[in-house]
């Protein structure tokens, strides 16, 4: 949010179960259009290796949300 | 805080208790229990309980960051069934909740069941008949029930923390309906909580605590040192935010236990020191993932953390908080807290 307020590219990453909270907070803090990349919930029970797989799976979306362009 | 000219929305509704409650349920303005309809007349009577202007902004409340004004605090106070004399208490409680160290943002949006426990001290607690003895955190006292309820209504209706939406509590707890009492200063052998926290004895204050739950400690021990160990063993609790982050745990000591401790030469300060030592918990009691959270959170404070590291429940003994409440009986209450929050106290002003 603070990065977005400075006019820089900013993406939040949120697990699916918390998307409602994420969007509500973005609206409350004046950035309803804050890009949010969504990953499957639950996140906290994952091993570090599983987290790396999740990260690989969402990197294209994060890049697209941050830049407006696809990675490919 | 600043003044604001933003007035509450006036809505037309049928002059019917059931119809109004149906409307409030549909709009998610109720905590699940019937509310007292906040008519203009009732709100005006409530506002007479304070000298502050109705449009004064008291605080911005996370996680929605809407402004809590004297007026919308009064509206929720009416809904909860409060007397007008309770309004200054609620205003002070809202101010306290907005204290940065209290971390309302985290408390309101967490999966943790944390509820806000409201503690009153000073002469006003007696004047308003806020219960500090039998069933002080149970049912039966109008002030206790409605003040705690009103604060929760404010935090959801103004702060925006609706269950399942911004409030992500996995199960929640009954304390989220209401959780309010006074300290039993009359039966305490120690200085009152608000004096310990820097206020004059003659001042009236409200303290807000992010309370995870309550755990009864029923001990018939008459030995002070033994009683300390009973309390400390109760505090040891592996799936605990306190040990994970170095928190601020609370104990509500029953008057009989307080007398035993005092007779044994243990005052509040000594009690905190002994509890801090005796409640250190071996890190190996925690799950692998929970221990990793401790490593992430407390390595700077504690150094390398292994299975055999003895984790203190808080960073310092002084962060264990003690108050005295309850009636006769061999009971005290351990109240573990959110871990990422520190209690806040404000003086109650008219």
Coordinates of N, CA and C in Angstrom, one line a residue, chain B residues 240-336:
Chain B
X240 N 1.0 -21.0 21.8 CA 0.7 -19.7 22.4 C 1.4 -18.6 21.7
X241 N 0.7 -17.6 21.3 CA 1.3 -16.4 20.7 C 2.3 -15.7 21.7
X242 N 2.0 -15.9 23.0 CA 2.9 -15.2 24.0 C 4.4 -15.7 23.8
X243 N 4.5 -17.1 23.7 CA 5.8 -17.6 23.6 C 6.4 -17.4 22.2
X244 N 5.5 -17.3 21.2 CA 5.9 -17.1 19.8 C 6.5 -15.7 19.6
X245 N 5.9 -14.7 20.2 CA 6.3 -13.4 19.9 C 6.9 -12.7 21.1
X246 N 6.8 -13.3 22.3 CA 7.2 -12.5 23.5 C 6.1 -11.5 23.8
X247 N 5.0 -12.0 24.6 CA 3.8 -11.2 24.7 C 3.6 -10.5 26.0
X248 N 2.4 -10.3 26.3 CA 2.0 -9.6 27.5 C 0.9 -10.4 28.2
X249 N 1.2 -11.5 28.9 CA 0.1 -12.3 29.4 C -0.5 -11.6 30.7
X250 N -1.7 -11.9 31.0 CA -2.4 -11.3 32.1 C -2.9 -12.3 33.1
X251 N -2.9 -12.0 34.3 CA -3.6 -12.8 35.4 C -4.6 -12.0 36.1
X252 N -5.8 -12.6 36.3 CA -6.8 -12.0 37.2 C -6.7 -12.8 38.4
X253 N -6.1 -12.2 39.5 CA -5.9 -13.0 40.7 C -7.1 -12.8 41.6
X254 N -7.7 -13.9 42.1 CA -8.8 -13.8 43.0 C -8.4 -13.3 44.3
X255 N -9.2 -12.6 45.1 CA -8.8 -12.0 46.3 C -8.2 -13.0 47.3
X256 N -8.7 -14.2 47.4 CA -8.1 -15.1 48.4 C -6.7 -15.5 48.0
X257 N -6.5 -15.7 46.7 CA -5.1 -16.0 46.3 C -4.2 -14.8 46.5
X258 N -4.7 -13.6 46.2 CA -3.9 -12.4 46.4 C -3.5 -12.3 47.9
X259 N -4.4 -12.6 48.8 CA -4.0 -12.5 50.2 C -3.0 -13.5 50.6
X260 N -3.1 -14.8 50.0 CA -2.1 -15.8 50.3 C -0.7 -15.3 49.8
X261 N -0.7 -14.7 48.6 CA 0.6 -14.3 48.1 C 1.2 -13.2 48.9
X262 N 0.3 -12.2 49.3 CA 0.8 -11.1 50.1 C 1.3 -11.6 51.5
X263 N 0.6 -12.5 52.1 CA 1.1 -13.0 53.4 C 2.4 -13.8 53.3
X264 N 2.6 -14.3 52.1 CA 3.9 -15.0 51.8 C 5.0 -14.1 51.4
X265 N 4.7 -12.8 51.5 CA 5.8 -11.8 51.2 C 5.9 -11.5 49.7
X266 N 5.0 -11.9 48.9 CA 5.1 -11.7 47.4 C 4.2 -10.6 47.0
X267 N 4.8 -9.5 46.6 CA 4.0 -8.4 46.0 C 3.9 -8.6 44.5
X268 N 3.3 -7.6 43.8 CA 3.1 -7.7 42.4 C 4.4 -7.9 41.6
X269 N 5.3 -7.0 42.0 CA 6.6 -7.0 41.3 C 7.3 -8.3 41.5
X270 N 7.3 -8.9 42.7 CA 8.0 -10.1 42.9 C 7.2 -11.3 42.3
X271 N 5.9 -11.2 42.2 CA 5.1 -12.2 41.6 C 5.5 -12.3 40.1
X272 N 5.6 -11.1 39.5 CA 5.9 -11.1 38.1 C 7.3 -11.7 37.8
X273 N 8.2 -11.4 38.7 CA 9.6 -11.9 38.5 C 9.6 -13.4 38.6
X274 N 8.9 -13.9 39.7 CA 8.9 -15.4 39.9 C 8.1 -16.1 38.8
X275 N 7.0 -15.5 38.3 CA 6.2 -16.1 37.2 C 7.1 -16.2 36.0
X276 N 7.8 -15.1 35.7 CA 8.6 -15.1 34.5 C 9.6 -16.2 34.4
X277 N 10.2 -16.4 35.6 CA 11.2 -17.5 35.6 C 10.6 -18.8 35.6
X278 N 9.5 -19.0 36.3 CA 8.9 -20.4 36.5 C 8.1 -20.8 35.2
X279 N 7.7 -19.8 34.4 CA 6.9 -20.1 33.2 C 7.7 -20.3 32.0
X280 N 9.0 -20.3 32.1 CA 9.9 -20.5 30.9 C 9.6 -21.9 30.3
X281 N 9.4 -22.0 29.0 CA 9.0 -23.2 28.4 C 10.0 -23.7 27.4
X282 N 10.3 -25.0 27.5 CA 11.3 -25.6 26.6 C 10.7 -25.5 25.2
X283 N 11.5 -25.0 24.3 CA 11.1 -24.8 22.9 C 10.7 -26.1 22.2
X284 N 11.2 -27.2 22.7 CA 10.9 -28.6 22.1 C 9.5 -29.0 22.3
X285 N 8.8 -28.3 23.2 CA 7.3 -28.6 23.4 C 6.5 -28.2 22.2
X286 N 7.0 -27.3 21.5 CA 6.3 -26.7 20.3 C 6.4 -27.6 19.1
X287 N 5.5 -27.5 18.2 CA 5.6 -28.2 16.9 C 6.8 -27.6 16.1
X288 N 7.2 -28.3 15.1 CA 8.3 -27.8 14.3 C 8.0 -26.4 13.6
X289 N 6.8 -26.3 13.1 CA 6.4 -25.1 12.4 C 6.3 -23.9 13.4
X290 N 5.7 -24.3 14.6 CA 5.6 -23.2 15.6 C 6.9 -22.7 16.1
X291 N 7.8 -23.7 16.3 CA 9.2 -23.3 16.7 C 9.8 -22.4 15.6
X292 N 9.6 -22.7 14.4 CA 10.1 -21.9 13.3 C 9.6 -20.4 13.4
X293 N 8.3 -20.3 13.8 CA 7.7 -19.0 14.0 C 8.5 -18.2 15.1
X294 N 8.8 -19.0 16.2 CA 9.6 -18.4 17.3 C 10.9 -17.9 16.8
X295 N 11.6 -18.8 16.0 CA 12.9 -18.4 15.5 C 12.8 -17.2 14.6
X296 N 11.8 -17.1 13.8 CA 11.6 -15.9 12.9 C 11.3 -14.7 13.8
X297 N 10.6 -14.8 14.9 CA 10.2 -13.7 15.6 C 11.1 -13.3 16.7
X298 N 11.8 -14.2 17.4 CA 12.6 -13.9 18.6 C 14.1 -14.2 18.6
X299 N 14.6 -14.5 17.5 CA 16.1 -14.8 17.4 C 16.9 -13.6 17.8
X300 N 16.5 -12.5 17.4 CA 17.2 -11.2 17.7 C 17.3 -11.0 19.2
X301 N 16.1 -11.3 19.9 CA 16.0 -11.1 21.3 C 16.7 -12.2 22.1
X302 N 16.6 -13.5 21.6 CA 17.0 -14.6 22.4 C 18.3 -15.3 21.9
X303 N 18.7 -15.0 20.7 CA 19.9 -15.7 20.1 C 19.4 -17.0 19.5
X304 N 20.3 -17.9 19.2 CA 19.9 -19.2 18.5 C 18.9 -19.9 19.4
X305 N 17.9 -20.5 18.7 CA 16.8 -21.2 19.5 C 16.9 -22.6 19.1
X306 N 17.1 -23.5 20.1 CA 17.2 -24.9 19.8 C 16.0 -25.6 20.6
X307 N 15.9 -26.9 20.5 CA 14.9 -27.7 21.2 C 14.9 -27.4 22.7
X308 N 16.1 -27.2 23.2 CA 16.3 -27.1 24.7 C 16.3 -25.6 25.1
X309 N 16.1 -24.7 24.2 CA 16.0 -23.3 24.7 C 14.8 -23.1 25.6
X310 N 15.0 -22.4 26.7 CA 13.9 -22.1 27.6 C 13.4 -20.7 27.2
X311 N 12.2 -20.7 26.7 CA 11.6 -19.5 26.1 C 10.8 -18.7 27.2
X312 N 11.2 -17.5 27.4 CA 10.4 -16.7 28.4 C 9.1 -16.3 27.7
X313 N 8.0 -16.2 28.5 CA 6.7 -15.9 28.0 C 6.6 -14.4 27.5
X314 N 7.4 -13.6 28.0 CA 7.5 -12.2 27.6 C 8.9 -11.7 27.6
X315 N 9.2 -10.6 27.0 CA 10.6 -10.1 27.0 C 11.1 -9.7 28.3
X316 N 10.3 -9.3 29.2 CA 10.7 -8.9 30.6 C 9.6 -9.3 31.6
X317 N 10.0 -9.5 32.8 CA 9.0 -9.8 33.8 C 7.9 -8.8 34.0
X318 N 8.3 -7.5 33.8 CA 7.3 -6.4 33.9 C 6.2 -6.5 32.9
X319 N 6.4 -7.3 31.9 CA 5.3 -7.4 30.9 C 4.2 -8.4 31.2
X320 N 4.4 -9.1 32.3 CA 3.3 -9.9 32.8 C 2.4 -9.0 33.6
X321 N 1.2 -9.0 33.3 CA 0.3 -8.0 33.9 C -0.7 -8.7 35.0
X322 N -0.9 -8.0 36.1 CA -1.6 -8.6 37.2 C -2.7 -7.6 37.6
X323 N -3.9 -8.1 37.8 CA -5.0 -7.3 38.4 C -5.8 -8.3 39.3
X324 N -6.5 -7.7 40.2 CA -7.3 -8.5 41.2 C -8.7 -8.3 40.9
X325 N -9.4 -9.4 40.8 CA -10.9 -9.3 40.6 C -11.5 -10.7 41.0
X326 N -12.8 -10.6 41.3 CA -13.5 -11.8 41.7 C -14.0 -11.7 43.1
X327 N -14.9 -12.7 43.5 CA -15.4 -12.8 44.8 C -14.6 -13.8 45.6
X328 N -15.1 -14.2 46.8 CA -14.4 -15.2 47.5 C -14.4 -16.6 46.8
X329 N -13.3 -17.3 47.0 CA -13.2 -18.6 46.3 C -11.8 -18.8 45.9
X330 N -11.4 -20.1 45.7 CA -10.0 -20.5 45.5 C -9.7 -20.4 44.0
X331 N -10.1 -19.4 43.3 CA -10.0 -19.3 41.9 C -9.2 -18.0 41.4
X332 N -8.4 -18.2 40.5 CA -7.8 -17.1 39.7 C -8.0 -17.4 38.2
X333 N -7.6 -16.5 37.4 CA -7.8 -16.7 35.9 C -6.6 -16.3 35.2
X334 N -6.1 -17.3 34.4 CA -5.0 -16.9 33.5 C -5.6 -16.5 32.2
X335 N -5.2 -15.3 31.7 CA -5.7 -14.8 30.4 C -4.6 -14.6 29.4
X336 N -4.4 -15.6 28.6 CA -3.3 -15.4 27.6 C -3.8 -14.4 26.6

